mmCIF file of C-alpha atoms (C1' of nucleotides) and ligand atoms in Angstrom:
data_model
loop_
_atom_site.group_PDB
_atom_site.id
_atom_site.type_symbol
_atom_site.label_atom_id
_atom_site.label_comp_id
_atom_site.label_asym_id
_atom_site.label_seq_id
_atom_site.Cartn_x
_atom_site.Cartn_y
_atom_site.Cartn_z
ATOM 1 C CA MET I 1 -2.428 -23.275 104.535
ATOM 2 C CA SER I 2 -5.217 -21.023 102.158
ATOM 3 C CA LYS I 3 -4.063 -18.127 100.200
ATOM 4 C CA HIS I 4 -7.457 -17.062 100.588
ATOM 5 C CA GLN I 5 -7.971 -18.045 104.452
ATOM 6 C CA LYS I 6 -8.689 -14.843 105.752
ATOM 7 C CA GLU I 7 -12.035 -14.929 103.749
ATOM 8 C CA ILE I 8 -12.152 -18.675 104.555
ATOM 9 C CA THR I 9 -12.481 -17.557 108.638
ATOM 10 C CA ALA I 10 -14.650 -14.734 107.823
ATOM 11 C CA LEU I 11 -17.480 -17.079 106.812
ATOM 12 C CA LYS I 12 -17.270 -19.565 108.795
ATOM 13 C CA GLU I 13 -17.477 -16.830 111.525
ATOM 14 C CA HIS I 14 -20.220 -15.437 110.025
ATOM 15 C CA LEU I 15 -22.230 -19.033 109.230
ATOM 16 C CA GLY I 16 -21.198 -19.830 113.228
ATOM 17 C CA LYS I 17 -23.083 -16.413 113.938
ATOM 18 C CA HIS I 18 -26.373 -17.283 112.326
ATOM 19 C CA GLN I 19 -26.826 -20.643 113.011
ATOM 20 C CA LEU I 20 -25.994 -21.610 109.251
ATOM 21 C CA LYS I 21 -24.667 -24.927 108.808
ATOM 22 C CA CYS I 22 -20.834 -25.494 106.658
ATOM 23 C CA THR I 23 -21.404 -28.250 103.427
ATOM 24 C CA ARG I 24 -19.528 -29.516 101.278
ATOM 25 C CA GLN I 25 -21.124 -27.112 98.371
ATOM 26 C CA ARG I 26 -20.621 -23.940 100.330
ATOM 27 C CA GLU I 27 -16.349 -24.781 101.167
ATOM 28 C CA LEU I 28 -16.455 -26.285 96.851
ATOM 29 C CA ILE I 29 -18.867 -22.623 95.657
ATOM 30 C CA LEU I 30 -16.453 -20.986 98.030
ATOM 31 C CA ASP I 31 -12.929 -21.912 96.258
ATOM 32 C CA ALA I 32 -14.451 -21.116 93.470
ATOM 33 C CA PHE I 33 -15.233 -18.249 93.530
ATOM 34 C CA LEU I 34 -12.320 -16.967 96.069
ATOM 35 C CA LYS I 35 -10.040 -17.412 92.340
ATOM 36 C CA GLN I 36 -12.019 -15.281 90.027
ATOM 37 C CA GLU I 37 -12.349 -11.756 90.239
ATOM 38 C CA HIS I 38 -15.979 -11.852 89.219
ATOM 39 C CA ILE I 39 -18.045 -13.906 87.830
ATOM 40 C CA THR I 40 -21.927 -14.859 86.939
ATOM 41 C CA ALA I 41 -23.963 -17.425 88.742
ATOM 42 C CA GLU I 42 -24.569 -19.079 85.639
ATOM 43 C CA ALA I 43 -20.874 -19.418 84.524
ATOM 44 C CA MET I 44 -20.334 -20.624 87.509
ATOM 45 C CA TYR I 45 -22.141 -22.968 87.524
ATOM 46 C CA HIS I 46 -21.344 -24.510 84.367
ATOM 47 C CA GLN I 47 -17.627 -23.884 85.528
ATOM 48 C CA LEU I 48 -18.518 -26.616 89.025
ATOM 49 C CA ALA I 49 -21.134 -29.432 86.887
ATOM 50 C CA LYS I 50 -17.214 -30.656 86.098
ATOM 51 C CA LYS I 51 -16.352 -30.900 89.580
ATOM 52 C CA ASP I 52 -20.410 -31.786 90.921
ATOM 53 C CA PRO I 53 -22.567 -32.314 87.895
ATOM 54 C CA HIS I 54 -25.523 -32.747 90.768
ATOM 55 C CA LEU I 55 -24.895 -28.934 92.479
ATOM 56 C CA GLY I 56 -28.082 -27.041 91.272
ATOM 57 C CA LEU I 57 -28.191 -23.189 90.075
ATOM 58 C CA ALA I 58 -30.073 -22.335 93.026
ATOM 59 C CA THR I 59 -27.743 -23.805 95.325
ATOM 60 C CA ILE I 60 -25.277 -21.623 93.463
ATOM 61 C CA TYR I 61 -27.286 -18.791 93.895
ATOM 62 C CA ARG I 62 -28.098 -18.716 97.018
ATOM 63 C CA THR I 63 -24.344 -19.165 98.717
ATOM 64 C CA LEU I 64 -23.347 -16.828 96.587
ATOM 65 C CA ASN I 65 -26.408 -14.574 98.055
ATOM 66 C CA LEU I 66 -24.527 -15.584 100.899
ATOM 67 C CA PHE I 67 -20.898 -14.225 100.179
ATOM 68 C CA CYS I 68 -22.890 -10.969 100.239
ATOM 69 C CA GLU I 69 -24.668 -10.519 103.153
ATOM 70 C CA ALA I 70 -21.094 -12.005 104.983
ATOM 71 C CA GLY I 71 -19.206 -9.780 103.232
ATOM 72 C CA LEU I 72 -17.389 -11.443 100.518
ATOM 73 C CA ALA I 73 -18.434 -11.065 97.520
ATOM 74 C CA GLN I 74 -20.850 -7.589 96.031
ATOM 75 C CA ALA I 75 -24.132 -8.281 93.280
ATOM 76 C CA ARG I 76 -24.075 -6.151 91.050
ATOM 77 C CA HIS I 77 -26.591 -5.731 87.448
ATOM 78 C CA PHE I 78 -24.295 -5.369 85.108
ATOM 79 C CA GLY I 79 -26.816 -5.685 81.768
ATOM 80 C CA THR I 80 -29.291 -8.201 81.935
ATOM 81 C CA GLN I 81 -27.287 -10.135 83.931
ATOM 82 C CA THR I 82 -26.451 -9.748 87.746
ATOM 83 C CA GLN I 83 -22.071 -9.820 88.562
ATOM 84 C CA TYR I 84 -20.966 -10.818 91.816
ATOM 85 C CA ASP I 85 -17.539 -9.188 91.908
ATOM 86 C CA ASN I 86 -15.022 -10.430 94.721
ATOM 87 C CA VAL I 87 -14.822 -7.938 97.271
ATOM 88 C CA SER I 88 -10.541 -8.928 98.299
ATOM 89 C CA HIS I 89 -9.831 -9.411 94.545
ATOM 90 C CA LYS I 90 -9.591 -5.475 94.247
ATOM 91 C CA GLY I 91 -11.099 -2.594 97.080
ATOM 92 C CA HIS I 92 -13.826 -1.005 96.120
ATOM 93 C CA HIS I 93 -13.881 1.698 93.798
ATOM 94 C CA ASP I 94 -15.946 3.887 91.263
ATOM 95 C CA HIS I 95 -15.712 4.447 88.093
ATOM 96 C CA LEU I 96 -15.492 7.319 85.354
ATOM 97 C CA ILE I 97 -16.430 6.658 81.969
ATOM 98 C CA CYS I 98 -15.617 8.457 77.996
ATOM 99 C CA THR I 99 -18.766 8.162 76.074
ATOM 100 C CA ASP I 100 -17.022 9.284 73.529
ATOM 101 C CA CYS I 101 -13.758 6.388 73.700
ATOM 102 C CA GLY I 102 -15.388 4.114 76.483
ATOM 103 C CA LYS I 103 -11.793 5.122 77.616
ATOM 104 C CA ILE I 104 -12.712 3.819 81.391
ATOM 105 C CA VAL I 105 -10.951 5.052 84.963
ATOM 106 C CA GLU I 106 -11.362 3.937 88.227
ATOM 107 C CA PHE I 107 -11.482 6.097 91.010
ATOM 108 C CA GLU I 108 -11.933 5.779 95.805
ATOM 109 C CA ASN I 109 -13.010 9.051 97.385
ATOM 110 C CA CYS I 110 -13.661 8.729 100.356
ATOM 111 C CA ASP I 111 -15.382 12.106 101.233
ATOM 112 C CA ILE I 112 -17.553 11.008 98.316
ATOM 113 C CA GLU I 113 -18.376 8.061 100.354
ATOM 114 C CA ARG I 114 -18.841 9.570 103.473
ATOM 115 C CA LEU I 115 -21.146 12.134 102.584
ATOM 116 C CA GLN I 116 -23.358 8.808 100.634
ATOM 117 C CA GLU I 117 -23.332 7.247 104.598
ATOM 118 C CA GLU I 118 -25.205 10.501 105.829
ATOM 119 C CA VAL I 119 -27.545 10.532 103.118
ATOM 120 C CA ALA I 120 -27.924 7.393 103.880
ATOM 121 C CA ALA I 121 -28.635 7.849 107.365
ATOM 122 C CA ARG I 122 -30.449 11.351 107.469
ATOM 123 C CA ASN I 123 -33.224 9.724 105.367
ATOM 124 C CA GLY I 124 -33.275 6.235 107.509
ATOM 125 C CA PHE I 125 -31.446 3.773 105.150
ATOM 126 C CA THR I 126 -28.120 0.973 106.247
ATOM 127 C CA ILE I 127 -26.164 1.460 103.577
ATOM 128 C CA LYS I 128 -24.491 -1.912 101.842
ATOM 129 C CA THR I 129 -23.674 -0.591 98.406
ATOM 130 C CA HIS I 130 -23.697 1.817 96.317
ATOM 131 C CA ARG I 131 -22.792 2.811 91.976
ATOM 132 C CA LEU I 132 -21.439 5.528 91.171
ATOM 133 C CA GLU I 133 -20.777 6.276 87.915
ATOM 134 C CA LEU I 134 -19.113 9.857 85.937
ATOM 135 C CA TYR I 135 -20.124 9.905 82.599
ATOM 136 C CA GLY I 136 -18.205 12.661 80.314
ATOM 137 C CA LEU I 137 -15.788 13.154 77.967
ATOM 138 C CA CYS I 138 -11.527 11.794 78.684
ATOM 139 C CA SER I 139 -9.244 15.129 78.105
ATOM 140 C CA ARG I 140 -8.372 13.348 74.720
ATOM 141 C CA CYS I 141 -11.781 13.670 73.331
ATOM 142 C CA ARG I 142 -12.723 16.477 74.760
ATOM 143 C CA HIS I 143 -9.898 18.529 72.436
ATOM 144 C CA MET C 1 -46.355 25.944 70.518
ATOM 145 C CA SER C 2 -46.112 22.258 72.776
ATOM 146 C CA LYS C 3 -43.788 23.446 76.175
ATOM 147 C CA HIS C 4 -41.767 20.031 74.094
ATOM 148 C CA GLN C 5 -41.206 21.553 70.882
ATOM 149 C CA LYS C 6 -37.457 20.918 70.706
ATOM 150 C CA GLU C 7 -37.841 17.145 71.701
ATOM 151 C CA ILE C 8 -40.791 16.354 69.629
ATOM 152 C CA THR C 9 -38.493 18.376 66.623
ATOM 153 C CA ALA C 10 -35.966 15.672 67.377
ATOM 154 C CA LEU C 11 -37.956 12.981 67.501
ATOM 155 C CA LYS C 12 -39.410 14.166 64.038
ATOM 156 C CA GLU C 13 -36.084 13.957 62.681
ATOM 157 C CA HIS C 14 -34.324 10.663 64.275
ATOM 158 C CA LEU C 15 -37.703 9.338 62.611
ATOM 159 C CA GLY C 16 -37.052 10.727 59.591
ATOM 160 C CA LYS C 17 -33.375 9.752 59.844
ATOM 161 C CA HIS C 18 -33.744 6.164 59.836
ATOM 162 C CA GLN C 19 -37.676 6.338 57.239
ATOM 163 C CA LEU C 20 -39.290 4.975 60.527
ATOM 164 C CA LYS C 21 -43.313 6.744 60.082
ATOM 165 C CA CYS C 22 -44.606 9.741 62.431
ATOM 166 C CA THR C 23 -47.940 7.099 64.206
ATOM 167 C CA ARG C 24 -50.204 8.181 66.473
ATOM 168 C CA GLN C 25 -49.027 6.142 69.114
ATOM 169 C CA ARG C 26 -45.319 7.471 69.031
ATOM 170 C CA GLU C 27 -47.476 10.781 69.148
ATOM 171 C CA LEU C 28 -49.007 9.415 71.807
ATOM 172 C CA ILE C 29 -46.533 8.262 73.982
ATOM 173 C CA LEU C 30 -43.775 10.890 73.589
ATOM 174 C CA ASP C 31 -47.177 13.477 74.858
ATOM 175 C CA ALA C 32 -46.258 11.138 78.325
ATOM 176 C CA PHE C 33 -43.340 10.412 79.103
ATOM 177 C CA LEU C 34 -42.587 14.189 78.119
ATOM 178 C CA LYS C 35 -44.451 15.086 81.669
ATOM 179 C CA GLN C 36 -42.341 12.455 83.692
ATOM 180 C CA GLU C 37 -39.677 12.655 84.732
ATOM 181 C CA HIS C 38 -38.781 10.079 84.804
ATOM 182 C CA ILE C 39 -41.278 5.605 83.754
ATOM 183 C CA THR C 40 -41.589 2.251 83.760
ATOM 184 C CA ALA C 41 -43.354 0.745 80.446
ATOM 185 C CA GLU C 42 -45.742 -0.175 82.735
ATOM 186 C CA ALA C 43 -46.146 1.987 84.947
ATOM 187 C CA MET C 44 -46.713 3.994 81.706
ATOM 188 C CA TYR C 45 -48.572 0.640 80.094
ATOM 189 C CA HIS C 46 -51.783 0.966 82.321
ATOM 190 C CA GLN C 47 -51.674 5.096 82.166
ATOM 191 C CA LEU C 48 -52.383 5.231 78.636
ATOM 192 C CA ALA C 49 -55.107 2.146 78.734
ATOM 193 C CA LYS C 50 -57.047 5.396 79.630
ATOM 194 C CA LYS C 51 -56.938 7.370 76.502
ATOM 195 C CA ASP C 52 -56.295 3.695 74.245
ATOM 196 C CA PRO C 53 -57.219 0.739 75.682
ATOM 197 C CA HIS C 54 -55.563 -1.091 73.131
ATOM 198 C CA LEU C 55 -52.158 -0.057 72.851
ATOM 199 C CA GLY C 56 -49.888 -3.231 73.528
ATOM 200 C CA LEU C 57 -46.678 -3.104 76.276
ATOM 201 C CA ALA C 58 -44.771 -4.346 73.345
ATOM 202 C CA THR C 59 -45.308 -1.151 71.133
ATOM 203 C CA ILE C 60 -44.407 1.244 74.477
ATOM 204 C CA TYR C 61 -41.155 -0.672 75.041
ATOM 205 C CA ARG C 62 -40.246 -0.511 71.722
ATOM 206 C CA THR C 63 -41.275 3.481 71.621
ATOM 207 C CA LEU C 64 -39.271 3.816 74.957
ATOM 208 C CA ASN C 65 -36.462 2.170 73.517
ATOM 209 C CA LEU C 66 -36.752 4.048 70.188
ATOM 210 C CA PHE C 67 -37.047 7.443 72.610
ATOM 211 C CA CYS C 68 -33.575 6.492 73.943
ATOM 212 C CA GLU C 69 -31.708 5.912 70.179
ATOM 213 C CA ALA C 70 -32.840 9.618 69.515
ATOM 214 C CA GLY C 71 -31.395 10.279 73.098
ATOM 215 C CA LEU C 72 -34.867 11.575 74.506
ATOM 216 C CA ALA C 73 -34.795 8.723 76.726
ATOM 217 C CA GLN C 74 -31.392 7.060 79.218
ATOM 218 C CA ALA C 75 -32.573 3.793 80.499
ATOM 219 C CA ARG C 76 -31.687 2.239 84.158
ATOM 220 C CA HIS C 77 -31.521 -1.192 86.033
ATOM 221 C CA PHE C 78 -33.409 -0.225 89.000
ATOM 222 C CA GLY C 79 -33.706 -3.570 90.760
ATOM 223 C CA THR C 80 -35.874 -6.109 88.356
ATOM 224 C CA GLN C 81 -36.664 -3.438 86.736
ATOM 225 C CA THR C 82 -36.020 -0.919 83.876
ATOM 226 C CA GLN C 83 -36.708 3.376 84.587
ATOM 227 C CA TYR C 84 -37.095 5.654 81.224
ATOM 228 C CA ASP C 85 -35.312 8.811 82.647
ATOM 229 C CA ASN C 86 -36.443 11.792 80.747
ATOM 230 C CA VAL C 87 -32.613 13.786 80.378
ATOM 231 C CA SER C 88 -34.725 17.150 79.023
ATOM 232 C CA HIS C 89 -35.698 17.406 82.103
ATOM 233 C CA LYS C 90 -33.973 19.814 84.440
ATOM 234 C CA GLY C 91 -34.129 18.143 88.027
ATOM 235 C CA HIS C 92 -31.597 16.180 88.283
ATOM 236 C CA HIS C 93 -31.347 14.314 91.622
ATOM 237 C CA ASP C 94 -29.487 10.442 92.704
ATOM 238 C CA HIS C 95 -31.165 7.385 94.163
ATOM 239 C CA LEU C 96 -31.374 5.950 97.401
ATOM 240 C CA ILE C 97 -32.865 2.177 96.666
ATOM 241 C CA CYS C 98 -33.996 -0.437 99.945
ATOM 242 C CA THR C 99 -32.392 -3.500 98.641
ATOM 243 C CA ASP C 100 -35.820 -5.409 100.862
ATOM 244 C CA CYS C 101 -38.858 -3.389 99.799
ATOM 245 C CA GLY C 102 -37.891 -1.366 96.920
ATOM 246 C CA LYS C 103 -39.016 1.620 98.255
ATOM 247 C CA ILE C 104 -37.447 4.798 96.286
ATOM 248 C CA VAL C 105 -35.935 7.648 97.823
ATOM 249 C CA GLU C 106 -34.578 10.406 96.161
ATOM 250 C CA PHE C 107 -31.736 12.608 96.996
ATOM 251 C CA GLU C 108 -30.043 16.127 95.789
ATOM 252 C CA ASN C 109 -26.138 16.173 97.628
ATOM 253 C CA CYS C 110 -24.744 19.609 96.328
ATOM 254 C CA ASP C 111 -21.250 19.072 97.797
ATOM 255 C CA ILE C 112 -21.504 15.102 96.174
ATOM 256 C CA GLU C 113 -22.030 16.691 92.914
ATOM 257 C CA ARG C 114 -18.641 19.543 93.899
ATOM 258 C CA LEU C 115 -16.747 16.392 94.301
ATOM 259 C CA GLN C 116 -17.694 14.297 91.508
ATOM 260 C CA GLU C 117 -16.379 17.333 89.366
ATOM 261 C CA GLU C 118 -13.402 17.657 91.300
ATOM 262 C CA VAL C 119 -12.908 14.189 90.740
ATOM 263 C CA ALA C 120 -13.439 15.036 87.281
ATOM 264 C CA ALA C 121 -11.362 17.668 87.155
ATOM 265 C CA ARG C 122 -8.179 16.017 88.587
ATOM 266 C CA ASN C 123 -8.421 13.027 86.256
ATOM 267 C CA GLY C 124 -8.540 15.586 83.027
ATOM 268 C CA PHE C 125 -12.695 14.639 82.976
ATOM 269 C CA THR C 126 -15.532 16.866 82.078
ATOM 270 C CA ILE C 127 -19.130 15.258 83.302
ATOM 271 C CA LYS C 128 -21.551 14.915 81.431
ATOM 272 C CA THR C 129 -24.454 13.130 83.434
ATOM 273 C CA HIS C 130 -23.735 10.241 86.364
ATOM 274 C CA ARG C 131 -25.500 8.090 87.805
ATOM 275 C CA LEU C 132 -25.284 7.209 92.053
ATOM 276 C CA GLU C 133 -26.903 4.745 93.071
ATOM 277 C CA LEU C 134 -27.462 3.717 97.152
ATOM 278 C CA TYR C 135 -28.385 0.705 98.397
ATOM 279 C CA GLY C 136 -29.337 -0.667 101.558
ATOM 280 C CA LEU C 137 -32.243 -1.522 103.903
ATOM 281 C CA CYS C 138 -34.634 1.685 104.929
ATOM 282 C CA SER C 139 -35.869 2.406 108.362
ATOM 283 C CA ARG C 140 -38.455 -0.336 108.036
ATOM 284 C CA CYS C 141 -36.767 -2.857 106.288
ATOM 285 C CA ARG C 142 -34.039 -2.911 109.459
ATOM 286 C CA HIS C 143 -36.733 -3.455 111.759
ATOM 287 C "C1'" DA E 1 -57.265 10.896 45.509
ATOM 288 C "C1'" DT E 2 -55.568 6.001 44.783
ATOM 289 C "C1'" DT E 3 -51.874 2.494 45.073
ATOM 290 C "C1'" DG E 4 -48.947 -0.046 47.291
ATOM 291 C "C1'" DA E 5 -45.079 -1.041 49.513
ATOM 292 C "C1'" DA E 6 -42.659 -0.592 54.102
ATOM 293 C "C1'" DA E 7 -43.049 -0.060 58.342
ATOM 294 C "C1'" DT E 8 -45.755 -0.742 62.400
ATOM 295 C "C1'" DT E 9 -48.667 -2.460 65.012
ATOM 296 C "C1'" DG E 10 -50.907 -5.893 68.802
ATOM 297 C "C1'" DA E 11 -52.278 -10.156 70.657
ATOM 298 C "C1'" DT E 12 -48.917 -13.057 72.688
ATOM 299 C "C1'" DA E 13 -45.610 -17.013 72.935
ATOM 300 C "C1'" DA E 14 -41.106 -17.179 74.495
ATOM 301 C "C1'" DA E 15 -36.869 -15.951 76.300
ATOM 302 C "C1'" DT E 16 -34.119 -14.214 80.077
ATOM 303 C "C1'" DC E 17 -32.690 -14.617 84.726
ATOM 304 C "C1'" DG E 18 -33.718 -15.467 89.676
ATOM 305 C "C1'" DT E 19 -36.441 -16.998 93.437
ATOM 306 C "C1'" DC E 20 -39.579 -20.384 95.778
ATOM 307 C "C1'" DT E 21 -41.298 -24.956 96.909
ATOM 308 C "C1'" DC E 22 -40.914 -28.712 99.391
ATOM 309 C "C1'" DA E 23 -39.499 -33.968 99.979
ATOM 310 C "C1'" DA E 24 -35.412 -35.826 101.519
ATOM 311 C "C1'" DA E 25 -30.239 -35.422 102.628
ATOM 312 C "C1'" DA E 26 -27.108 -33.869 105.806
ATOM 313 C "C1'" DA E 27 -24.824 -31.498 109.236
ATOM 314 C "C1'" DG E 28 -24.144 -31.127 113.588
ATOM 315 C "C1'" DA E 29 -25.789 -30.612 118.988
ATOM 316 C "C1'" DA E 30 -26.311 -33.758 122.430
ATOM 317 C "C1'" DT H 1 -26.222 -42.409 117.302
ATOM 318 C "C1'" DT H 2 -30.285 -39.929 118.081
ATOM 319 C "C1'" DC H 3 -32.974 -35.510 116.765
ATOM 320 C "C1'" DT H 4 -33.458 -31.294 114.823
ATOM 321 C "C1'" DT H 5 -32.125 -27.352 112.641
ATOM 322 C "C1'" DT H 6 -30.484 -26.050 108.176
ATOM 323 C "C1'" DT H 7 -29.826 -27.022 102.910
ATOM 324 C "C1'" DT H 8 -30.078 -29.508 98.921
ATOM 325 C "C1'" DG H 9 -31.571 -30.049 93.583
ATOM 326 C "C1'" DA H 10 -35.250 -30.068 90.758
ATOM 327 C "C1'" DG H 11 -37.909 -27.924 88.732
ATOM 328 C "C1'" DA H 12 -42.205 -24.805 88.797
ATOM 329 C "C1'" DC H 13 -43.711 -20.549 89.213
ATOM 330 C "C1'" DG H 14 -43.377 -15.356 88.765
ATOM 331 C "C1'" DA H 15 -41.366 -11.214 86.740
ATOM 332 C "C1'" DT H 16 -39.331 -8.190 82.740
ATOM 333 C "C1'" DT H 17 -38.513 -8.155 77.967
ATOM 334 C "C1'" DT H 18 -37.983 -9.304 73.597
ATOM 335 C "C1'" DA H 19 -39.489 -11.539 69.113
ATOM 336 C "C1'" DT H 20 -43.533 -13.662 66.606
ATOM 337 C "C1'" DC H 21 -46.114 -12.449 62.760
ATOM 338 C "C1'" DA H 22 -50.938 -11.544 59.910
ATOM 339 C "C1'" DA H 23 -53.068 -7.551 59.904
ATOM 340 C "C1'" DT H 24 -53.225 -3.097 59.875
ATOM 341 C "C1'" DT H 25 -51.068 1.705 58.819
ATOM 342 C "C1'" DT H 26 -48.370 5.399 56.509
ATOM 343 C "C1'" DC H 27 -46.291 7.942 53.150
ATOM 344 C "C1'" DA H 28 -44.506 8.667 48.825
ATOM 345 C "C1'" DA H 29 -45.439 7.816 43.792
ATOM 346 C "C1'" DT H 30 -48.381 7.570 40.998
HETATM 347 MN MN1 MN F 201 -17.219 4.201 95.916
HETATM 348 MN MN1 MN F 202 -26.516 13.488 91.448
HETATM 349 ZN ZN1 ZN F 203 -11.971 9.243 75.588
HETATM 350 ZN ZN1 ZN F 204 -37.172 -0.766 102.890
#
DNA sequence: ATTGAAATTGATAAATCGTCTCAAAAAGAA
DNA sequence: TTCTTTTTGAGACGATTTATCAATTTCAAT
C-alpha cells in the first residue's frame, strides 16, 4: 500500500468522473510528482527521461495541468517558469517577505481566505487559486 | 511645472548616478507612463505609436525595466504578460483574474487590508506593499 | 560650436515557455 | 475481440521578452 494512496485514489476518482483514462504515463508522472514539494514541467521531463526516454514534454504539461484540475497540484508563476506545487505536501499558505533581508514567513489566515471568497462571489468569480504576498520590513530590519 | 515633477526628478537622478543619458524616447515613455496606473509594454507601444511611429518595442521594454530599477515602476507577472505598475499612483487595488478568458476585475477590500496588517504585526513586520491576486473563473466562463 | 567616446536606438533575430495539431497508439466498455 | 473514445509524441506554432548590431544620439571635453 503506497504512502500516497489518498492522492492516487483522488486522481482515479477525477478520471472516472470526467471520462478520462488511466494511462501508464499518468501513473508514472503522478508517482514522480508525489515525491516532490514542487517541480517545473521541464525538470520533471528531464527527471523522467531516465525511466521513459520517449515521454513527451507536452504530456508532462498536460498531466500536470490535469493534476491542477484534480486538486492535487497548484500552478504558480515563479519568475519566468511555472512551478507545480504538490498540495498534499504542505497545506496552503501565504507569505510575508522582508524587502531588506529577504526573510520569508509563511502564514495562514482563514479570515482573509473567507473575505477573498466573498469578494470573488460578489464579482461572480469562483476562485481556484490565489497569491497573497506582503512585502515590508521584519522586526530586525526596522531597527 | 509638471504634476509629476517628483518622479521626473527621481528618474534624472537615477540616470545621473548610472552614466545613463536623457533621451527623447525616455522622456516620451516616462510622460506616458506617469499617466497610467499600470500598463503592459505592448499597450504602451501601441499608445505611443501615434506620437512616434518609429519608437521600437524593445525600447519600451528597456525603458520600463529602467523605471523598475529607478524605483518608479514595479513589474508584475499577470497571466502571460508583464504589467508595469506605477508605484506613485495612490489608488491601491487588488485583482480578480479569470484564468479562462483573461478578464480582470479590480477590487478594494478594507477588511482584507486590515487583516493583512494584523498578520504582519503578529509577525513583527511592517508592510510596505502587497500583492493579492485571486485566480478563478468569471461567471461567463463557468458556464 | 566642434569633436568624439560612450550610450542608445530600431529592426529583427533569437530564446523561452507553453499550447496546439494530428496521425498513430492505447484504453476500456461491450 | 471489436469498436469508440481518449491519449500520446513529435514538432509546429504563438506569445512574450531579450539579444544583436549597425546607425544615431547624447553630452562632456575641447
Ligand atoms: Mn492564502
Ligand atoms: Mn490590496
Ligand atoms: Zn528583514
Ligand atoms: Zn472568464
